[in-house]
């Protein structure tokens, strides 16, 4: 049985394989993915529509826990050279249909990626599924793979988009703002996007989700 209590995370490993084929439509579909990438574009300047130009400028993005690749595909459309990483084979099978040859099955706390090799890492709706220790292992890995000046964009405070209170610490924005500078990732702005959700809304209308950006110290800037 799926347990939605956030203190019990035992449902996470198998849940996404089970729901992969219906996941996108139940979470706002392509409209939601576009809203994410629009908001992200206010935090990180997109490379532009030419994938070839993006590749030549080496604007590499890893969409960590990218699931079905629905957001990854919109990032690719914005010009990023994207790889989708996830540990769910079911979710990645959907992603492979969108971005053939651009999917990677792995755990987010052990990224099979070279140090300082990426311009952008995205983590959308995933930290909230992890305990704090695992979330911090993911964040440390993210800091390792970003080049100086590269950016991390993640969703924070996800449960607060659905309800007025939360016990989830892993994606708490204040906590992230404290721990990420310890790995050389400095706060670089916030944005919001709205999308339908089966988990309810803390406000009238669709929930409002928070994106937070962090910049790896040093290197050329990629600000908006
Ligand atoms: C809520 S979905 C979000 C998917 C995608 N980011 C999106 O916005 O559509 C969470 C994803 O995190 C993945 N995931 C959870 N824990 C993971 C881990 N430790 N390593 C890699 N992927 C993980 C799940 O398999 C699932 O695809």
mmCIF file of C-alpha atoms and ligand atoms in Angstrom:
data_model
loop_
_atom_site.group_PDB
_atom_site.id
_atom_site.type_symbol
_atom_site.label_atom_id
_atom_site.label_comp_id
_atom_site.label_asym_id
_atom_site.label_seq_id
_atom_site.Cartn_x
_atom_site.Cartn_y
_atom_site.Cartn_z
ATOM 1 C CA UNK A 1 0.000 0.000 0.000
ATOM 2 C CA UNK A 2 1.241 3.483 -0.781
ATOM 3 C CA UNK A 3 1.750 5.545 2.339
ATOM 4 C CA UNK A 4 1.723 9.275 1.674
ATOM 5 C CA UNK A 5 2.995 10.213 5.117
ATOM 6 C CA UNK A 6 6.295 11.938 4.410
ATOM 7 C CA UNK A 7 7.957 10.365 7.432
ATOM 8 C CA UNK A 8 7.608 6.955 5.701
ATOM 9 C CA UNK A 9 9.499 6.991 2.397
ATOM 10 C CA UNK A 10 9.414 3.228 1.824
ATOM 11 C CA UNK A 11 6.891 3.559 -1.031
ATOM 12 C CA UNK A 12 9.189 5.707 -3.194
ATOM 13 C CA UNK A 13 11.408 3.068 -4.895
ATOM 14 C CA UNK A 14 8.599 1.093 -6.580
ATOM 15 C CA UNK A 15 5.882 3.730 -6.845
ATOM 16 C CA UNK A 16 7.289 5.496 -9.926
ATOM 17 C CA UNK A 17 7.680 2.290 -11.922
ATOM 18 C CA UNK A 18 4.004 1.586 -11.244
ATOM 19 C CA UNK A 19 2.686 5.021 -12.277
ATOM 20 C CA UNK A 20 5.125 5.832 -15.106
ATOM 21 C CA UNK A 21 2.632 5.537 -17.953
ATOM 22 C CA UNK A 22 0.064 7.841 -16.314
ATOM 23 C CA UNK A 23 2.454 10.132 -14.444
ATOM 24 C CA UNK A 24 2.595 13.020 -16.915
ATOM 25 C CA UNK A 25 -1.104 13.535 -17.425
ATOM 26 C CA UNK A 26 -1.768 13.293 -13.690
ATOM 27 C CA UNK A 27 0.751 16.092 -12.961
ATOM 28 C CA UNK A 28 -0.305 18.806 -15.394
ATOM 29 C CA UNK A 29 1.239 17.360 -18.562
ATOM 30 C CA UNK A 30 3.323 19.430 -20.965
ATOM 31 C CA UNK A 31 1.769 22.662 -19.631
ATOM 32 C CA UNK A 32 3.354 21.993 -16.257
ATOM 33 C CA UNK A 33 6.729 21.197 -17.845
ATOM 34 C CA UNK A 34 6.608 24.442 -19.834
ATOM 35 C CA UNK A 35 5.710 26.400 -16.701
ATOM 36 C CA UNK A 36 8.755 24.929 -14.940
ATOM 37 C CA UNK A 37 11.091 25.856 -17.794
ATOM 38 C CA UNK A 38 9.589 29.355 -18.138
ATOM 39 C CA UNK A 39 10.223 29.976 -14.434
ATOM 40 C CA UNK A 40 13.698 28.475 -14.715
ATOM 41 C CA UNK A 41 14.416 30.840 -17.593
ATOM 42 C CA UNK A 42 14.099 33.778 -15.174
ATOM 43 C CA UNK A 43 16.916 32.266 -13.103
ATOM 44 C CA UNK A 44 19.300 30.932 -15.762
ATOM 45 C CA UNK A 45 19.735 32.362 -19.242
ATOM 46 C CA UNK A 46 18.712 29.642 -21.737
ATOM 47 C CA UNK A 47 21.236 28.800 -24.478
ATOM 48 C CA UNK A 48 18.659 29.485 -27.233
ATOM 49 C CA UNK A 49 16.765 27.309 -29.699
ATOM 50 C CA UNK A 50 19.746 25.881 -31.607
ATOM 51 C CA UNK A 51 20.723 22.531 -30.113
ATOM 52 C CA UNK A 52 23.850 22.526 -32.286
ATOM 53 C CA UNK A 53 24.914 25.881 -30.900
ATOM 54 C CA UNK A 54 24.191 24.673 -27.392
ATOM 55 C CA UNK A 55 26.319 21.583 -27.919
ATOM 56 C CA UNK A 56 29.175 23.618 -29.344
ATOM 57 C CA UNK A 57 28.987 25.960 -26.358
ATOM 58 C CA UNK A 58 28.828 22.859 -24.174
ATOM 59 C CA UNK A 59 25.687 24.009 -22.326
ATOM 60 C CA UNK A 60 25.159 20.717 -20.596
ATOM 61 C CA UNK A 61 22.237 20.037 -18.302
ATOM 62 C CA UNK A 62 21.603 16.979 -16.159
ATOM 63 C CA UNK A 63 17.953 16.623 -15.149
ATOM 64 C CA UNK A 64 18.406 14.653 -11.918
ATOM 65 C CA UNK A 65 15.371 12.490 -11.125
ATOM 66 C CA UNK A 66 14.013 13.664 -14.447
ATOM 67 C CA UNK A 67 11.462 10.834 -14.502
ATOM 68 C CA UNK A 68 9.565 10.626 -17.782
ATOM 69 C CA UNK A 69 11.694 13.426 -19.235
ATOM 70 C CA UNK A 70 8.732 15.740 -19.656
ATOM 71 C CA UNK A 71 10.608 18.691 -18.154
ATOM 72 C CA UNK A 72 13.903 17.546 -19.720
ATOM 73 C CA UNK A 73 12.342 17.700 -23.188
ATOM 74 C CA UNK A 74 11.290 21.310 -22.600
ATOM 75 C CA UNK A 75 14.816 22.107 -21.415
ATOM 76 C CA UNK A 76 16.132 20.538 -24.632
ATOM 77 C CA UNK A 77 13.672 22.651 -26.629
ATOM 78 C CA UNK A 78 15.107 25.720 -24.859
ATOM 79 C CA UNK A 79 18.534 24.745 -26.188
ATOM 80 C CA UNK A 80 20.119 22.786 -23.352
ATOM 81 C CA UNK A 81 22.001 19.612 -24.154
ATOM 82 C CA UNK A 82 20.099 17.460 -21.665
ATOM 83 C CA UNK A 83 20.571 14.044 -20.102
ATOM 84 C CA UNK A 84 17.738 12.617 -17.977
ATOM 85 C CA UNK A 85 18.895 10.707 -14.913
ATOM 86 C CA UNK A 86 16.543 8.626 -12.792
ATOM 87 C CA UNK A 87 16.561 5.357 -10.906
ATOM 88 C CA UNK A 88 13.141 4.193 -12.122
ATOM 89 C CA UNK A 89 13.338 2.033 -15.234
ATOM 90 C CA UNK A 90 9.629 2.650 -15.873
ATOM 91 C CA UNK A 91 9.976 6.424 -15.804
ATOM 92 C CA UNK A 92 13.109 6.292 -17.948
ATOM 93 C CA UNK A 93 11.343 4.150 -20.563
ATOM 94 C CA UNK A 94 8.972 7.094 -21.060
ATOM 95 C CA UNK A 95 11.911 9.505 -21.128
ATOM 96 C CA UNK A 96 13.699 7.454 -23.773
ATOM 97 C CA UNK A 97 10.753 8.041 -26.105
ATOM 98 C CA UNK A 98 11.237 11.793 -25.724
ATOM 99 C CA UNK A 99 15.012 12.000 -25.673
ATOM 100 C CA UNK A 100 16.408 8.854 -27.297
ATOM 101 C CA UNK A 101 19.938 8.033 -26.181
ATOM 102 C CA UNK A 102 19.831 10.752 -23.524
ATOM 103 C CA UNK A 103 18.730 8.737 -20.475
ATOM 104 C CA UNK A 104 20.843 7.454 -17.632
ATOM 105 C CA UNK A 105 19.704 5.045 -14.928
ATOM 106 C CA UNK A 106 21.440 5.800 -11.641
ATOM 107 C CA UNK A 107 20.923 6.879 -8.053
ATOM 108 C CA UNK A 108 21.074 10.622 -7.600
ATOM 109 C CA UNK A 109 23.453 10.348 -4.658
ATOM 110 C CA UNK A 110 26.122 8.691 -6.844
ATOM 111 C CA UNK A 111 26.139 10.543 -10.154
ATOM 112 C CA UNK A 112 28.120 8.767 -12.901
ATOM 113 C CA UNK A 113 29.269 12.139 -14.214
ATOM 114 C CA UNK A 114 32.673 13.848 -14.408
ATOM 115 C CA UNK A 115 33.560 16.477 -11.829
ATOM 116 C CA UNK A 116 32.911 20.108 -12.911
ATOM 117 C CA UNK A 117 31.488 19.015 -16.278
ATOM 118 C CA UNK A 118 27.954 20.485 -16.257
ATOM 119 C CA UNK A 119 26.481 23.962 -16.771
ATOM 120 C CA UNK A 120 23.118 23.245 -15.191
ATOM 121 C CA UNK A 121 21.645 20.631 -12.863
ATOM 122 C CA UNK A 122 17.886 20.533 -12.300
ATOM 123 C CA UNK A 123 16.150 18.648 -9.489
ATOM 124 C CA UNK A 124 12.393 18.993 -9.857
ATOM 125 C CA UNK A 125 10.055 17.479 -7.247
ATOM 126 C CA UNK A 126 12.600 15.034 -5.872
ATOM 127 C CA UNK A 127 14.397 16.292 -2.759
ATOM 128 C CA UNK A 128 11.100 16.160 -0.856
ATOM 129 C CA UNK A 129 11.041 12.376 -1.420
ATOM 130 C CA UNK A 130 14.352 11.844 0.377
ATOM 131 C CA UNK A 131 15.506 11.789 3.973
ATOM 132 C CA UNK A 132 17.825 14.639 4.886
ATOM 133 C CA UNK A 133 21.004 12.537 4.768
ATOM 134 C CA UNK A 134 20.237 11.260 1.251
ATOM 135 C CA UNK A 135 19.164 14.727 0.080
ATOM 136 C CA UNK A 136 22.472 16.118 1.296
ATOM 137 C CA UNK A 137 24.384 13.354 -0.493
ATOM 138 C CA UNK A 138 22.547 14.339 -3.710
ATOM 139 C CA UNK A 139 23.366 18.009 -3.158
ATOM 140 C CA UNK A 140 27.037 17.269 -2.521
ATOM 141 C CA UNK A 141 27.153 15.246 -5.737
ATOM 142 C CA UNK A 142 25.471 18.107 -7.582
ATOM 143 C CA UNK A 143 28.086 20.542 -6.328
ATOM 144 C CA UNK A 144 30.806 18.164 -7.505
ATOM 145 C CA UNK A 145 29.524 17.827 -11.097
ATOM 146 C CA UNK A 146 28.736 21.534 -11.697
ATOM 147 C CA UNK A 147 31.456 23.623 -13.297
ATOM 148 C CA UNK A 148 32.430 26.866 -11.563
ATOM 149 C CA UNK A 149 29.718 29.387 -12.490
ATOM 150 C CA UNK A 150 27.258 26.574 -13.264
ATOM 151 C CA UNK A 151 23.828 26.517 -11.678
ATOM 152 C CA UNK A 152 21.597 24.225 -9.715
ATOM 153 C CA UNK A 153 17.848 24.826 -9.968
ATOM 154 C CA UNK A 154 15.612 22.807 -7.674
ATOM 155 C CA UNK A 155 12.133 22.766 -6.232
ATOM 156 C CA UNK A 156 11.945 23.650 -2.533
ATOM 157 C CA UNK A 157 9.197 23.532 0.111
ATOM 158 C CA UNK A 158 7.065 21.261 -2.078
ATOM 159 C CA UNK A 159 4.725 20.124 0.681
ATOM 160 C CA UNK A 160 3.971 23.753 1.522
ATOM 161 C CA UNK A 161 2.491 24.161 -1.948
ATOM 162 C CA UNK A 162 -0.067 21.534 -0.970
ATOM 163 C CA UNK A 163 -0.699 22.237 2.706
ATOM 164 C CA UNK A 164 -0.147 24.948 5.282
ATOM 165 C CA UNK A 165 2.280 22.912 7.382
ATOM 166 C CA UNK A 166 4.983 20.362 6.682
ATOM 167 C CA UNK A 167 7.358 18.057 8.484
ATOM 168 C CA UNK A 168 9.586 17.643 5.400
ATOM 169 C CA UNK A 169 13.093 18.983 6.078
ATOM 170 C CA UNK A 170 14.965 17.692 3.038
ATOM 171 C CA UNK A 171 13.780 20.440 0.645
ATOM 172 C CA UNK A 172 13.212 23.158 3.237
ATOM 173 C CA UNK A 173 14.340 26.376 1.555
ATOM 174 C CA UNK A 174 15.889 27.864 4.690
ATOM 175 C CA UNK A 175 17.850 24.691 5.309
ATOM 176 C CA UNK A 176 19.032 24.592 1.682
ATOM 177 C CA UNK A 177 20.143 28.211 1.906
ATOM 178 C CA UNK A 178 22.274 27.237 4.898
ATOM 179 C CA UNK A 179 23.815 23.959 3.713
ATOM 180 C CA UNK A 180 24.419 24.604 0.011
ATOM 181 C CA UNK A 181 27.013 27.392 0.495
ATOM 182 C CA UNK A 182 29.010 24.767 2.421
ATOM 183 C CA UNK A 183 29.462 22.962 -0.923
ATOM 184 C CA UNK A 184 30.285 26.188 -2.780
ATOM 185 C CA UNK A 185 26.736 26.755 -4.052
ATOM 186 C CA UNK A 186 25.509 30.271 -3.341
ATOM 187 C CA UNK A 187 21.854 31.414 -3.546
ATOM 188 C CA UNK A 188 21.066 32.876 -6.999
ATOM 189 C CA UNK A 189 17.366 33.701 -6.942
ATOM 190 C CA UNK A 190 13.939 32.149 -6.676
ATOM 191 C CA UNK A 191 10.911 31.814 -8.932
ATOM 192 C CA UNK A 192 7.523 30.105 -8.834
ATOM 193 C CA UNK A 193 5.359 28.078 -11.163
ATOM 194 C CA UNK A 194 1.842 26.789 -10.831
ATOM 195 C CA UNK A 195 0.421 23.473 -11.994
ATOM 196 C CA UNK A 196 -2.493 21.147 -11.259
ATOM 197 C CA UNK A 197 -1.752 18.448 -8.709
ATOM 198 C CA UNK A 198 -3.569 15.438 -7.283
ATOM 199 C CA UNK A 199 -2.190 16.335 -3.834
ATOM 200 C CA UNK A 200 -4.274 19.456 -3.288
ATOM 201 C CA UNK A 201 -3.388 23.103 -2.981
ATOM 202 C CA UNK A 202 -2.517 25.335 -0.047
ATOM 203 C CA UNK A 203 -4.258 28.224 -1.819
ATOM 204 C CA UNK A 204 -7.301 28.835 -3.971
ATOM 205 C CA UNK A 205 -6.454 27.450 -7.411
ATOM 206 C CA UNK A 206 -3.537 25.269 -8.418
ATOM 207 C CA UNK A 207 -0.625 24.985 -5.994
ATOM 208 C CA UNK A 208 2.271 27.406 -6.378
ATOM 209 C CA UNK A 209 5.627 25.623 -6.446
ATOM 210 C CA UNK A 210 8.915 27.264 -5.538
ATOM 211 C CA UNK A 211 12.119 27.061 -7.591
ATOM 212 C CA UNK A 212 15.432 28.055 -6.032
ATOM 213 C CA UNK A 213 18.669 28.613 -7.937
ATOM 214 C CA UNK A 214 22.216 28.253 -6.632
ATOM 215 C CA UNK A 215 25.429 29.236 -8.376
ATOM 216 C CA UNK A 216 28.687 27.317 -8.131
ATOM 217 C CA UNK A 217 31.327 29.805 -7.046
ATOM 218 C CA UNK A 218 33.806 31.066 -9.672
ATOM 219 C CA UNK A 219 33.706 30.782 -13.472
ATOM 220 C CA UNK A 220 31.696 32.684 -16.116
ATOM 221 C CA UNK A 221 28.191 33.729 -15.111
ATOM 222 C CA UNK A 222 24.975 32.358 -16.620
ATOM 223 C CA UNK A 223 22.540 34.707 -14.956
ATOM 224 C CA UNK A 224 19.387 35.862 -16.717
HETATM 225 C C1 LIG B 1 7.878 13.316 -8.495
HETATM 226 S S1 LIG B 1 8.874 12.526 -9.716
HETATM 227 C C2 LIG B 1 9.513 13.943 -10.585
HETATM 228 C C3 LIG B 1 9.984 13.606 -11.980
HETATM 229 C C4 LIG B 1 10.438 14.818 -12.805
HETATM 230 N N1 LIG B 1 11.484 15.554 -12.146
HETATM 231 C C5 LIG B 1 9.279 15.715 -13.140
HETATM 232 O O1 LIG B 1 9.220 16.839 -12.624
HETATM 233 O O2 LIG B 1 8.407 15.291 -13.915
HETATM 234 C C6 LIG B 1 10.256 11.999 -8.734
HETATM 235 C C7 LIG B 1 11.292 11.201 -9.500
HETATM 236 O O3 LIG B 1 12.418 10.998 -8.638
HETATM 237 C C8 LIG B 1 12.962 9.723 -8.915
HETATM 238 N N2 LIG B 1 13.819 9.365 -7.781
HETATM 239 C C9 LIG B 1 13.455 9.246 -6.491
HETATM 240 N N3 LIG B 1 14.530 8.961 -5.731
HETATM 241 C C10 LIG B 1 15.591 8.900 -6.580
HETATM 242 C C11 LIG B 1 16.985 8.659 -6.388
HETATM 243 N N4 LIG B 1 17.496 8.416 -5.166
HETATM 244 N N5 LIG B 1 17.800 8.679 -7.457
HETATM 245 C C12 LIG B 1 17.293 8.924 -8.710
HETATM 246 N N6 LIG B 1 15.981 9.155 -8.934
HETATM 247 C C13 LIG B 1 15.140 9.154 -7.880
HETATM 248 C C14 LIG B 1 11.737 8.859 -9.102
HETATM 249 O O4 LIG B 1 12.041 7.640 -9.762
HETATM 250 C C15 LIG B 1 10.850 9.798 -9.914
HETATM 251 O O5 LIG B 1 11.040 9.624 -11.294
#
